[in-house]
XYZ file of C-alpha atoms in Angstrom:
573
model
C 65.895 198.530 178.776
C 67.259 195.453 180.600
C 68.687 195.490 184.138
C 69.323 192.792 186.698
C 66.627 192.223 189.280
C 69.251 191.963 192.059
C 70.605 195.517 191.387
C 69.148 198.187 193.634
C 66.738 200.228 191.696
C 63.308 201.637 191.914
C 60.966 199.369 189.758
C 58.424 201.368 187.970
C 54.936 199.980 187.361
C 55.497 199.402 183.592
C 58.536 197.256 184.303
C 58.255 193.479 184.776
C 60.579 190.537 185.292
C 60.857 187.696 182.817
C 58.961 185.556 185.402
C 56.107 188.027 185.454
C 55.966 187.736 181.565
C 55.775 183.940 182.075
C 52.856 184.231 184.508
C 51.066 186.674 182.201
C 51.543 184.314 179.283
C 50.006 181.391 181.370
C 47.026 183.564 182.225
C 46.643 184.336 178.515
C 46.774 180.643 177.615
C 43.817 180.195 180.003
C 45.813 177.760 182.151
C 43.688 176.395 185.084
C 46.304 174.465 187.124
C 50.010 174.190 187.225
C 51.781 171.200 188.762
C 55.271 171.889 190.143
C 57.976 171.761 192.605
C 60.290 174.763 193.361
C 64.052 174.937 193.441
C 66.914 177.366 192.948
C 66.674 178.023 189.134
C 62.925 178.655 189.239
C 62.833 180.771 192.501
C 62.137 183.918 190.312
C 59.211 182.093 188.765
C 57.740 180.993 192.100
C 58.290 184.515 193.492
C 56.310 185.804 190.558
C 53.556 183.364 191.380
C 53.419 184.779 194.819
C 53.581 188.393 193.827
C 50.897 188.220 191.053
C 47.251 187.548 191.422
C 46.643 184.512 189.218
C 43.494 182.710 187.983
C 45.225 179.354 187.962
C 45.942 177.009 190.740
C 49.399 175.675 191.672
C 49.620 172.174 193.028
C 52.715 171.241 194.972
C 53.782 167.718 194.399
C 56.229 165.787 196.498
C 58.349 164.608 193.651
C 58.727 166.018 190.039
C 57.523 162.641 188.744
C 54.293 163.068 190.565
C 53.904 166.618 188.996
C 54.253 165.368 185.480
C 52.109 162.323 185.800
C 49.326 164.403 187.467
C 49.629 166.864 184.474
C 49.157 163.832 182.152
C 46.045 162.782 183.963
C 44.684 166.209 183.908
C 45.337 166.492 180.198
C 43.945 163.104 179.307
C 40.608 163.746 181.016
C 40.119 167.533 180.271
C 41.530 167.638 176.778
C 43.531 170.701 177.901
C 47.319 170.772 178.151
C 48.963 169.828 181.339
C 51.402 172.425 182.730
C 54.395 171.546 184.739
C 57.307 173.672 186.406
C 60.448 172.074 187.732
C 63.927 173.425 188.549
C 67.131 172.784 186.801
C 69.357 169.739 186.932
C 67.713 167.008 189.023
C 64.286 168.678 188.859
C 64.289 168.611 185.093
C 65.738 165.079 184.905
C 63.091 163.829 187.283
C 60.554 164.719 184.550
C 62.066 162.676 181.888
C 60.005 159.548 182.376
C 56.760 161.541 182.328
C 57.802 163.446 179.214
C 58.523 160.235 177.415
C 55.393 158.736 178.559
C 53.411 161.768 177.140
C 55.274 161.615 173.922
C 54.373 157.969 173.306
C 50.834 158.370 174.247
C 50.264 161.738 172.574
C 49.346 163.693 175.687
C 49.609 167.512 175.356
C 52.031 169.042 178.023
C 53.822 172.284 178.314
C 56.800 171.649 180.658
C 58.808 174.664 182.050
C 62.283 173.807 183.356
C 64.621 176.129 185.125
C 68.128 176.366 183.862
C 71.311 177.952 185.325
C 72.201 181.462 184.251
C 73.088 181.951 180.550
C 76.648 183.033 181.431
C 77.438 179.613 183.126
C 75.594 177.319 180.781
C 78.082 174.627 179.604
C 80.415 175.055 182.570
C 79.041 172.200 184.631
C 77.456 174.710 187.051
C 75.647 173.567 190.153
C 72.433 171.815 189.173
C 73.042 172.229 185.480
C 71.831 169.578 182.919
C 71.567 169.725 179.212
C 67.793 169.709 179.014
C 67.758 170.541 175.316
C 69.926 167.611 174.508
C 68.209 165.218 176.855
C 64.624 166.091 175.747
C 65.044 166.461 171.954
C 64.234 162.816 171.269
C 61.353 162.717 173.657
C 59.405 165.955 172.868
C 57.271 167.230 170.109
C 59.441 170.371 170.244
C 61.719 172.095 172.788
C 62.925 175.573 173.401
C 65.607 177.270 175.401
C 64.831 181.109 175.990
C 67.966 183.063 175.120
C 66.279 186.457 174.863
C 63.550 187.774 177.178
C 61.831 189.364 174.180
C 61.168 185.964 172.889
C 59.530 184.548 175.982
C 55.858 185.523 175.360
C 56.043 184.245 171.865
C 57.659 180.972 172.736
C 55.008 180.319 175.473
C 52.237 180.980 173.079
C 53.770 178.918 170.325
C 54.396 176.059 172.770
C 50.786 175.634 173.719
C 49.788 175.779 170.031
C 52.339 173.022 169.134
C 51.399 170.821 172.086
C 47.673 170.829 171.364
C 47.351 170.749 167.601
C 48.123 168.010 165.145
C 49.241 164.979 167.038
C 49.313 166.225 170.671
C 52.535 165.925 172.670
C 54.889 167.413 175.180
C 56.723 170.614 174.620
C 59.581 171.716 176.899
C 60.639 175.324 177.498
C 64.007 175.703 179.290
C 64.399 179.079 180.929
C 67.736 180.286 182.292
C 67.539 181.984 185.615
C 69.033 185.134 184.236
C 66.126 185.471 181.847
C 63.451 184.817 184.417
C 64.891 187.387 186.872
C 65.688 190.187 184.314
C 63.641 193.374 184.561
C 62.269 194.676 181.346
C 59.623 196.717 179.712
C 56.284 194.945 179.222
C 55.781 195.570 175.543
C 56.621 192.247 173.799
C 54.443 190.593 171.277
C 53.349 186.957 171.581
C 52.262 186.461 167.945
C 53.938 183.666 166.081
C 54.064 182.232 162.447
C 55.084 178.684 161.854
C 55.062 178.136 158.051
C 56.737 174.650 158.511
C 54.115 173.306 160.967
C 50.827 173.015 159.359
C 49.144 169.709 160.411
C 46.771 168.238 157.847
C 43.456 168.298 159.396
C 41.055 167.516 156.431
C 41.159 164.251 154.497
C 41.794 163.727 150.873
C 38.299 163.139 149.280
C 39.641 160.502 146.859
C 40.975 158.469 149.720
C 37.752 158.664 151.507
C 35.906 157.466 148.520
C 38.344 154.448 148.404
C 37.317 153.422 151.918
C 33.621 153.513 151.181
C 34.237 151.660 147.921
C 36.053 148.929 149.790
C 33.360 148.834 152.427
C 30.730 148.174 149.834
C 32.801 145.251 148.509
C 34.104 143.809 151.794
C 32.670 140.797 153.608
C 34.561 140.868 156.779
C 35.238 144.514 157.706
C 36.585 145.639 161.107
C 37.063 149.039 162.629
C 40.051 149.458 164.878
C 39.586 152.539 167.197
C 42.441 154.183 168.915
C 43.200 157.132 171.167
C 43.154 159.448 168.118
C 39.357 159.068 168.158
C 39.216 160.516 171.720
C 41.803 163.281 171.037
C 39.711 164.442 168.053
C 36.369 164.397 169.949
C 35.106 161.900 167.385
C 33.375 159.361 169.477
C 29.835 160.238 168.297
C 31.019 160.316 164.701
C 32.492 156.794 165.217
C 29.330 155.406 166.724
C 27.336 156.838 163.782
C 29.658 155.399 161.283
C 29.946 151.894 162.813
C 26.229 151.724 163.179
C 25.442 152.907 159.634
C 27.672 150.266 158.171
C 27.013 147.756 160.847
C 30.772 147.086 161.182
C 32.211 145.455 164.426
C 34.591 147.633 166.404
C 37.829 146.681 168.184
C 39.503 149.192 170.364
C 43.110 149.489 171.373
C 44.167 149.823 175.019
C 44.356 153.554 174.828
C 41.247 153.695 172.667
C 38.999 152.196 175.398
C 35.961 154.352 175.641
C 36.225 155.698 172.022
C 33.404 153.317 171.275
C 30.847 152.209 173.965
C 32.141 148.888 175.410
C 28.565 147.708 176.027
C 27.356 148.310 172.394
C 26.307 145.322 170.320
C 29.055 146.033 167.815
C 31.818 146.247 170.392
C 34.170 143.174 170.428
C 36.388 144.601 173.239
C 40.142 145.325 173.290
C 42.530 143.779 170.809
C 46.132 142.859 171.265
C 48.205 140.796 173.652
C 45.663 140.521 176.339
C 42.619 141.453 174.206
C 39.434 139.307 173.745
C 39.448 136.258 171.560
C 36.580 137.818 169.549
C 38.544 141.016 168.860
C 41.754 139.405 167.820
C 40.013 136.699 165.761
C 38.083 139.345 163.885
C 41.168 141.313 163.037
C 42.894 138.048 161.883
C 40.051 137.039 159.611
C 39.087 140.447 158.308
C 39.264 141.416 154.742
C 39.139 145.148 155.334
C 40.665 146.786 158.407
C 39.909 150.470 159.095
C 42.319 151.920 161.634
C 41.282 155.152 163.069
C 43.798 156.777 165.182
C 45.857 153.919 166.403
C 49.621 153.285 166.080
C 49.796 149.514 165.187
C 52.157 149.021 168.114
C 53.598 145.675 168.794
C 51.387 144.924 171.764
C 48.441 145.225 169.481
C 49.732 143.370 166.371
C 51.772 140.578 167.741
C 53.778 138.843 165.023
C 53.368 141.286 161.976
C 53.460 138.230 159.603
C 50.075 137.153 161.054
C 48.434 140.513 161.643
C 45.344 140.795 159.446
C 47.024 138.694 156.691
C 44.097 138.834 154.368
C 42.956 142.422 154.875
C 43.232 145.562 152.924
C 44.207 148.211 155.357
C 42.854 151.737 155.561
C 44.582 154.004 158.141
C 43.288 157.344 159.290
C 45.765 159.239 161.440
C 46.797 162.862 161.935
C 50.389 161.924 162.070
C 51.644 160.879 158.681
C 54.706 159.244 160.234
C 52.469 156.467 161.655
C 50.921 155.489 158.323
C 52.710 152.529 156.925
C 55.350 152.575 159.637
C 54.615 148.981 160.937
C 51.729 147.722 158.702
C 51.421 147.956 154.971
C 48.638 150.466 154.206
C 46.531 150.370 150.991
C 44.507 153.469 151.757
C 46.429 156.154 153.692
C 44.425 159.130 155.084
C 46.292 161.906 156.834
C 43.527 163.698 158.774
C 41.914 164.563 162.066
C 39.673 161.651 162.963
C 36.659 163.719 163.549
C 37.006 165.384 160.174
C 37.603 162.117 158.266
C 34.623 160.432 159.932
C 32.389 163.468 159.215
C 33.267 163.167 155.512
C 32.743 159.432 155.539
C 29.252 159.879 157.016
C 28.367 162.137 154.024
C 29.101 159.560 151.442
C 26.197 158.155 149.520
C 27.044 154.491 148.729
C 25.496 151.098 148.809
C 26.091 149.285 152.028
C 27.268 145.741 152.030
C 25.596 142.904 153.902
C 27.695 141.755 156.801
C 25.087 139.619 158.500
C 27.125 136.404 158.349
C 30.287 138.127 159.599
C 28.515 139.854 162.460
C 26.917 136.476 163.474
C 30.367 134.939 163.490
C 31.908 137.630 165.635
C 29.092 137.480 168.122
C 29.359 133.678 168.208
C 33.021 134.036 169.096
C 32.129 136.498 171.903
C 29.484 134.084 173.375
C 31.627 130.992 173.015
C 34.960 132.493 174.159
C 34.276 135.132 176.760
C 36.863 136.527 179.225
C 36.997 134.112 182.148
C 38.704 133.645 185.565
C 38.838 131.227 188.394
C 36.829 132.432 191.349
C 38.283 132.085 194.957
C 37.129 133.351 198.314
C 40.434 134.079 200.046
C 42.543 135.694 198.751
C 40.344 137.747 196.445
C 40.096 137.065 192.706
C 41.428 140.188 191.153
C 39.109 140.027 187.964
C 36.053 139.593 190.218
C 37.267 142.634 192.262
C 37.433 144.806 189.178
C 33.908 143.660 188.147
C 32.717 144.709 191.586
C 34.440 148.154 191.304
C 32.687 148.549 187.960
C 29.337 147.560 189.469
C 29.612 149.827 192.613
C 30.664 152.775 190.500
C 28.032 152.207 187.950
C 30.610 152.159 185.177
C 30.754 155.918 185.364
C 34.080 156.471 187.145
C 37.338 157.830 185.679
C 39.690 155.008 186.117
C 43.527 155.249 186.210
C 46.104 152.595 186.268
C 49.883 151.991 186.232
C 51.122 149.108 183.932
C 50.924 145.408 184.604
C 48.350 142.747 185.559
C 46.033 145.244 187.314
C 46.097 147.332 184.173
C 45.049 144.548 181.977
C 42.274 143.305 184.318
C 40.947 146.903 184.581
C 40.957 147.052 180.674
C 39.162 143.688 180.299
C 36.673 143.823 183.226
C 35.826 147.452 183.620
C 33.555 148.260 180.663
C 34.100 151.792 179.478
C 30.880 153.198 178.075
C 31.944 156.874 177.898
C 34.854 158.725 176.426
C 37.845 160.063 178.478
C 37.211 157.906 181.540
C 40.372 155.706 181.002
C 43.742 157.101 181.961
C 46.715 154.565 181.603
C 50.260 154.458 180.521
C 50.231 152.605 177.163
C 53.397 153.111 175.126
C 55.967 153.515 177.759
C 54.228 151.339 180.346
C 55.190 153.447 183.437
C 55.013 152.190 186.970
C 54.065 154.891 189.379
C 51.872 156.531 186.830
C 48.406 155.654 187.874
C 48.057 157.275 191.277
C 49.438 160.868 190.463
C 47.389 160.625 187.246
C 44.323 160.216 189.332
C 45.206 163.386 191.177
C 45.290 165.316 187.820
C 42.080 163.627 186.624
C 40.226 164.552 189.811
C 41.305 168.188 189.593
C 40.138 168.120 185.968
C 36.789 166.674 186.766
C 35.942 167.515 190.499
C 32.364 166.243 189.872
C 33.461 162.790 188.829
C 34.438 159.841 190.906
C 38.021 158.930 190.270
C 39.376 155.467 191.016
C 42.979 154.654 190.804
C 43.490 150.890 190.348
C 47.110 150.151 191.076
C 49.487 147.388 192.033
C 51.400 147.261 195.300
C 54.645 147.771 193.370
C 53.735 150.736 191.328
C 51.923 152.458 194.120
C 54.983 152.507 196.252
C 56.842 154.487 193.502
C 54.663 157.604 193.903
C 52.808 157.069 197.099
C 54.235 160.212 198.571
C 51.669 162.096 196.520
C 49.159 161.109 199.196
C 50.050 164.454 200.682
C 48.154 166.139 197.840
C 45.015 164.211 198.511
C 45.068 165.570 202.051
C 46.093 169.152 201.226
C 43.692 169.473 198.223
C 40.925 167.331 199.805
C 40.650 165.305 196.677
C 38.309 162.360 197.056
C 40.405 159.971 194.856
C 39.706 156.233 195.699
C 42.888 154.100 195.416
C 42.250 150.463 195.013
C 45.529 148.505 195.482
C 45.512 145.010 193.974
C 47.980 143.798 196.565
C 49.481 140.442 195.426
C 52.854 141.039 197.114
C 54.599 140.784 193.804
C 55.492 142.460 190.612
C 52.517 140.598 189.061
C 53.246 140.713 185.392
C 57.020 140.155 185.929
C 56.070 137.101 188.084
C 53.667 135.837 185.363
C 56.277 136.066 182.709
C 58.767 134.327 184.877
C 56.326 131.563 185.414
C 55.563 131.228 181.748
C 58.792 131.894 179.957
C 61.532 131.502 182.556
C 60.698 128.138 184.189
C 59.289 129.619 187.319
C 62.454 131.367 188.346
C 60.991 134.257 190.367
C 64.080 136.512 190.331
C 63.413 139.556 192.563
C 59.753 139.699 191.609
C 58.095 138.665 194.951
C 57.907 141.182 197.855
C 58.736 139.648 201.227
C 57.894 142.839 202.981
C 55.290 145.479 201.966
C 54.447 148.401 204.111
C 51.164 148.497 206.037
C 49.133 150.524 203.392
C 46.390 151.319 205.854
C 48.874 152.927 208.288
C 50.644 154.602 205.395
C 47.458 156.179 204.134
C 46.552 157.236 207.797
C 49.943 158.879 208.271
C 49.033 161.210 205.512
C 45.566 161.948 207.026
C 43.825 159.592 204.463
C 41.305 157.043 205.274
C 42.844 153.570 204.957
C 41.044 150.213 204.675
C 41.979 146.608 204.273
C 39.913 143.840 202.709
C 41.136 140.205 202.344
C 37.960 138.196 201.871
C 35.557 138.447 198.931
C 32.598 138.430 201.356
C 33.660 141.716 202.591
C 34.435 143.392 199.290
C 30.915 144.842 198.486
C 30.547 146.409 201.851
C 34.102 147.850 201.700
C 33.589 149.364 198.302
C 30.271 150.887 199.425
C 32.047 152.443 202.406
C 34.883 153.765 200.416
C 32.979 155.144 197.443
C 30.412 156.869 199.784
C 33.150 158.552 201.847
C 33.440 162.233 200.930
C 37.198 162.233 201.021
C 40.067 160.193 199.761
C 40.468 156.512 200.567
C 43.063 153.846 200.092
C 41.932 150.311 199.992
C 44.456 147.525 200.391
C 42.893 144.525 198.646
C 44.672 141.213 199.153
C 44.428 139.497 195.858
C 45.580 136.090 194.728
C 49.326 136.127 193.886
C 49.195 133.183 191.481
C 46.575 134.555 189.124
C 47.678 135.301 185.632
C 46.231 137.520 182.901
C 44.568 135.532 180.158
C 43.907 135.281 177.185
C 47.388 136.137 175.920
C 49.440 136.377 172.722
C 52.804 135.094 173.691
C 55.902 136.897 172.440
C 56.522 136.128 168.762
C 53.093 134.679 168.130
C 50.319 135.915 165.946
C 46.731 136.987 166.841
C 45.392 133.539 165.931
C 47.765 131.801 168.414
C 46.309 132.994 171.683
C 46.762 130.935 174.873
C 44.479 130.833 177.810
C 41.353 131.521 175.755
C 39.509 128.822 177.763
C 40.042 127.365 181.274
């Protein structure tokens, strides 16, 4: 039996609305928190949230982009899918950046968008948008619910798809007529996906090829990506690297997959990676990629990427293997399963003593460096102080740009899942709301959001959540009154034509924070930094620290566009 909820009728206890079915499905999926923003097409859903006793929390953002980036931060730190609700039309389209960000960085999300009633879809109805057409290229899968009987199954299926194989975002578009329909509560949520069976376990023959090549190699390198973190394989990676005594390079998103302070760690590779890491890849004769994409910011000019290396690539997504870099040993598998099998192999280990000595010599002779100034503050030194004062144990989130690279370079990540950043899409405005989600996921942890003055202004309205939820997030603004990385590229490649990259007027970030009931601080001299960080980090609530850093500082070393890993600039002063 199906009737319209707006009709006058006596609703019996065994009848529910489509929105009630959705709430029940979220409970059954063990959802802990939902990030959302109400609107006309999801009013039945929000009414169901009000009417039903739920075990999950709803966090009201101040913009849909804040909702989805918070869900990304939650998912990245907790390993559980982030859940988002937004209304139709502009509510749904405000999620597009975050959905794309999650797709590129393999973040599991289940996103519910409201839609206009079924009978007016396609008529350009008020607040209608073609969510299916818009999100098809940027989701792992998407659904539009056309029959209320399918809703429980679709929700259950969506959580499975989002979290298995290569994680990613799944969108469920729910017409208002579905969410408000009253029906009998007797639908099944079982599903069967014969065409979706991710390969988890590695081919034994391919695994043997890796160990065979390792026993013959003279200059092997392990490249560790975010796939190691998603698989929960950090301990296996450490055992594998230490057993073979092979140096480890991490990608930007892979930071924390291998302890950054370990003797075998060479640091981050890529455009702003360490000299030792990039030189090791360039000179290697065997490169073992575990869970990384070989994206352009890592490889530089592909003609010069590991030119003498035989490449083995372990990835759960077969589409990534051989996509950018020719691969001699393809292994489609979950990183944890592949490493577990590799650790069981009985083979003769090679002697890489000379190779390790060379990589350590490169680390010693060409470390990361920066010029130290007193006023304004040296941004790299500031990051080092943030690391020191937080004991290197904080969850750190960032936007994209100079502050992101300095955080990656100078905050040493010793533990997994403490680094939350926008890698593939490079999203300004990501870092601060992501910190909100991370803090909700790990209330016992210190969460520090290192952001630029440009990116912070894109989502600063989410300061309301810090106050309403009493979340003790510490926001460290590297305020150089510029779009720092844009300014750097204009200096380096556009003959210092600073077209619209310098901010003549910024808000007073201290007053802005205080207007939301959040503690605001300002520090402009290095002598005051240690005391300011101590005060902020010991405060039991949220804090925004406006740190005035040097505008002219650039991120080095660097692989310039079109150059190879062996052509880094700014390696030394």
